Coordinates of N, CA and C in Angstrom, one line a residue:
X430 N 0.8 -1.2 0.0 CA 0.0 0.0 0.0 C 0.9 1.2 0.0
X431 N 0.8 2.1 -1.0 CA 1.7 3.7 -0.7 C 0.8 4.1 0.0
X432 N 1.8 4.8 0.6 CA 1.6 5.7 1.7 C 2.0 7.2 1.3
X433 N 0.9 8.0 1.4 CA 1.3 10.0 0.7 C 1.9 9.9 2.1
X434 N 3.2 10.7 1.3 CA 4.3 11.8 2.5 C 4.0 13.0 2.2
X435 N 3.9 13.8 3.5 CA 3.7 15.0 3.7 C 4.7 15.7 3.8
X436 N 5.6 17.0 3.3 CA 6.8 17.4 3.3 C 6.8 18.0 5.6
X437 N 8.0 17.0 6.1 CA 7.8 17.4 7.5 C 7.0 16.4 8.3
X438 N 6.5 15.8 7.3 CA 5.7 14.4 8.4 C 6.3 14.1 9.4
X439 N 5.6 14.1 10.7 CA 6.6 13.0 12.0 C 5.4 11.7 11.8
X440 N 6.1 10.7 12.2 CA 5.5 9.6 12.6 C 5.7 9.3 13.8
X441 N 4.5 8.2 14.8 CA 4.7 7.8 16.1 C 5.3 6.6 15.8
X442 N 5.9 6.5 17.1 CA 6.9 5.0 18.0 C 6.0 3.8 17.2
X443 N 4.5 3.9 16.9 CA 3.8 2.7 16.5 C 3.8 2.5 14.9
X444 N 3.7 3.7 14.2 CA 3.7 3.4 12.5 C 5.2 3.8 12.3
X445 N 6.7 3.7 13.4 CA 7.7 3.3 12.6 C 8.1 1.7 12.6
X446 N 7.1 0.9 14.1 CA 6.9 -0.3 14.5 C 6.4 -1.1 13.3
X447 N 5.2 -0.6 13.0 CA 4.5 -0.9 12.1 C 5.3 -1.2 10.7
X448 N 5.7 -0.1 10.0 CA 6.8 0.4 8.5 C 7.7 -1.2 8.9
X449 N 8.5 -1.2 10.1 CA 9.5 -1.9 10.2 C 9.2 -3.7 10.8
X450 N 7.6 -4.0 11.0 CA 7.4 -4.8 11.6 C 8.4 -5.8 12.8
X451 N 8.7 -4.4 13.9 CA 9.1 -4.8 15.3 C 8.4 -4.7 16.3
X452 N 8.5 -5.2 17.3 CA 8.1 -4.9 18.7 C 8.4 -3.5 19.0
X453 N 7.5 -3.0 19.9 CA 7.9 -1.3 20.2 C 9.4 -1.8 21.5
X454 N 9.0 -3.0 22.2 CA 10.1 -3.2 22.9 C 12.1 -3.1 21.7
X455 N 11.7 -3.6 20.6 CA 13.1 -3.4 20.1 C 12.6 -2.1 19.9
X456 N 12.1 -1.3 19.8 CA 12.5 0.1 19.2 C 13.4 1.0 20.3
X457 N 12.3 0.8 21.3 CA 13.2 1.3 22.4 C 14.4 0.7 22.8
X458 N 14.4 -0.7 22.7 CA 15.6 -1.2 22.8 C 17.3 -0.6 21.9
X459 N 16.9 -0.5 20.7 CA 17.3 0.4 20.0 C 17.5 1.8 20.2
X460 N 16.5 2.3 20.7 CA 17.3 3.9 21.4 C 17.6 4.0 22.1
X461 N 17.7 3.1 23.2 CA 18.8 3.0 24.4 C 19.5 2.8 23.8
X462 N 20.1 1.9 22.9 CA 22.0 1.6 22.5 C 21.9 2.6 21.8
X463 N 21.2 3.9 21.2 CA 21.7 4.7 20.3 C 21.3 4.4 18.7
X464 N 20.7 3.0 18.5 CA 20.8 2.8 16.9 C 19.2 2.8 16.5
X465 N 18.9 3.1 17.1 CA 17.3 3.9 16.0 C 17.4 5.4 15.6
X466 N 16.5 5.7 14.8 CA 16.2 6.9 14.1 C 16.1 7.4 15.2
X467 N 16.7 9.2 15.1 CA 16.5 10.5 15.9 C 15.1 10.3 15.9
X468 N 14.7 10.7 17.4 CA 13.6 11.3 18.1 C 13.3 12.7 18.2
X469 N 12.2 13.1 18.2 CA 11.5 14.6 18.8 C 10.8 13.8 20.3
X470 N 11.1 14.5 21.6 CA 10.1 14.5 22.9 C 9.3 15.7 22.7
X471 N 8.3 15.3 22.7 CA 7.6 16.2 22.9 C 6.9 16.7 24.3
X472 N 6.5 17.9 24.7 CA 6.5 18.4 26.1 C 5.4 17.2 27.1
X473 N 4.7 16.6 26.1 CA 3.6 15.4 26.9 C 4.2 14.1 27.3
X474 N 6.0 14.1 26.7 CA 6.8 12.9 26.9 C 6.7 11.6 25.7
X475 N 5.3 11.8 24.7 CA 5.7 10.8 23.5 C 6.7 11.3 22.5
X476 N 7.1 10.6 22.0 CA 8.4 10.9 20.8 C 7.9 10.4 19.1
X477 N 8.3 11.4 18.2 CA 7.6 11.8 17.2 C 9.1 11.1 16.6
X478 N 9.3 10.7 15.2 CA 10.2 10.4 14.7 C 9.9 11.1 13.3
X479 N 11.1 12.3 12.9 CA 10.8 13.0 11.3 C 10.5 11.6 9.9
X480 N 10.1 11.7 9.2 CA 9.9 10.7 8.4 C 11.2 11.2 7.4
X481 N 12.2 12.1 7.6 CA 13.4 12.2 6.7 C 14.2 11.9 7.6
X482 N 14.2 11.6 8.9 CA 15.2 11.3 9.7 C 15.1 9.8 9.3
X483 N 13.8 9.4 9.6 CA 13.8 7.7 9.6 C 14.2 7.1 8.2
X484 N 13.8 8.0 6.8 CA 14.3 7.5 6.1 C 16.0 7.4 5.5
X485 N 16.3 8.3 6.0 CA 17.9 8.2 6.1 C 18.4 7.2 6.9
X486 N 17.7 7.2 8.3 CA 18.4 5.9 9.0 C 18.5 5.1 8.4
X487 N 17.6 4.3 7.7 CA 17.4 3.3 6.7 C 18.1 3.3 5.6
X488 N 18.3 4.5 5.3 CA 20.0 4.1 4.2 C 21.1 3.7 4.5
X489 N 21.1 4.7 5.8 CA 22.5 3.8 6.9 C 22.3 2.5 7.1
X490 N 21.1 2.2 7.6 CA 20.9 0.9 7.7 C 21.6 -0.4 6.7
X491 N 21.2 -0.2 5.1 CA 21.8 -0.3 4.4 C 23.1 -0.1 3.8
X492 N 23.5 0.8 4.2 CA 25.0 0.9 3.9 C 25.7 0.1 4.7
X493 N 25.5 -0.1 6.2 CA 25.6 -0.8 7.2 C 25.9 -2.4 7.1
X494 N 24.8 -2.6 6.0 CA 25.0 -4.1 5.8 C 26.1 -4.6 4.8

């Protein structure tokens, strides 16, 4: 299914879960050691992930391998 990107989209902790089919436990798992996509906290304490941040990570990701 495409998905429209909006220029600035954030996505939540659950549709980068979703995109990546993980447990939200690896995600966090993953930003504790540092190797997930940059975060936004926001003042209510959930975390917004930019959808150009995450897709970059994912190149690293790939270059990685």
């Amino acid at each position: 299914m495409a998905v429209a990107v909006r220029p600035g989209q954030k996505l939540t902790v659950d549709e980068v879960c979703d995109e990546l089919q993980i447990a939200r436990s690896t995600f966090y798992d993953w930003r504790q050691k540092g190797r997930g996509p940059r975060c936004i906290r926001l003042p209510n304490g959930s975390l917004r992930i930019r959808r150009s941040d995450f897709e970059n990570w994912l190149m690293d990701c790939e270059d990685a391998s």
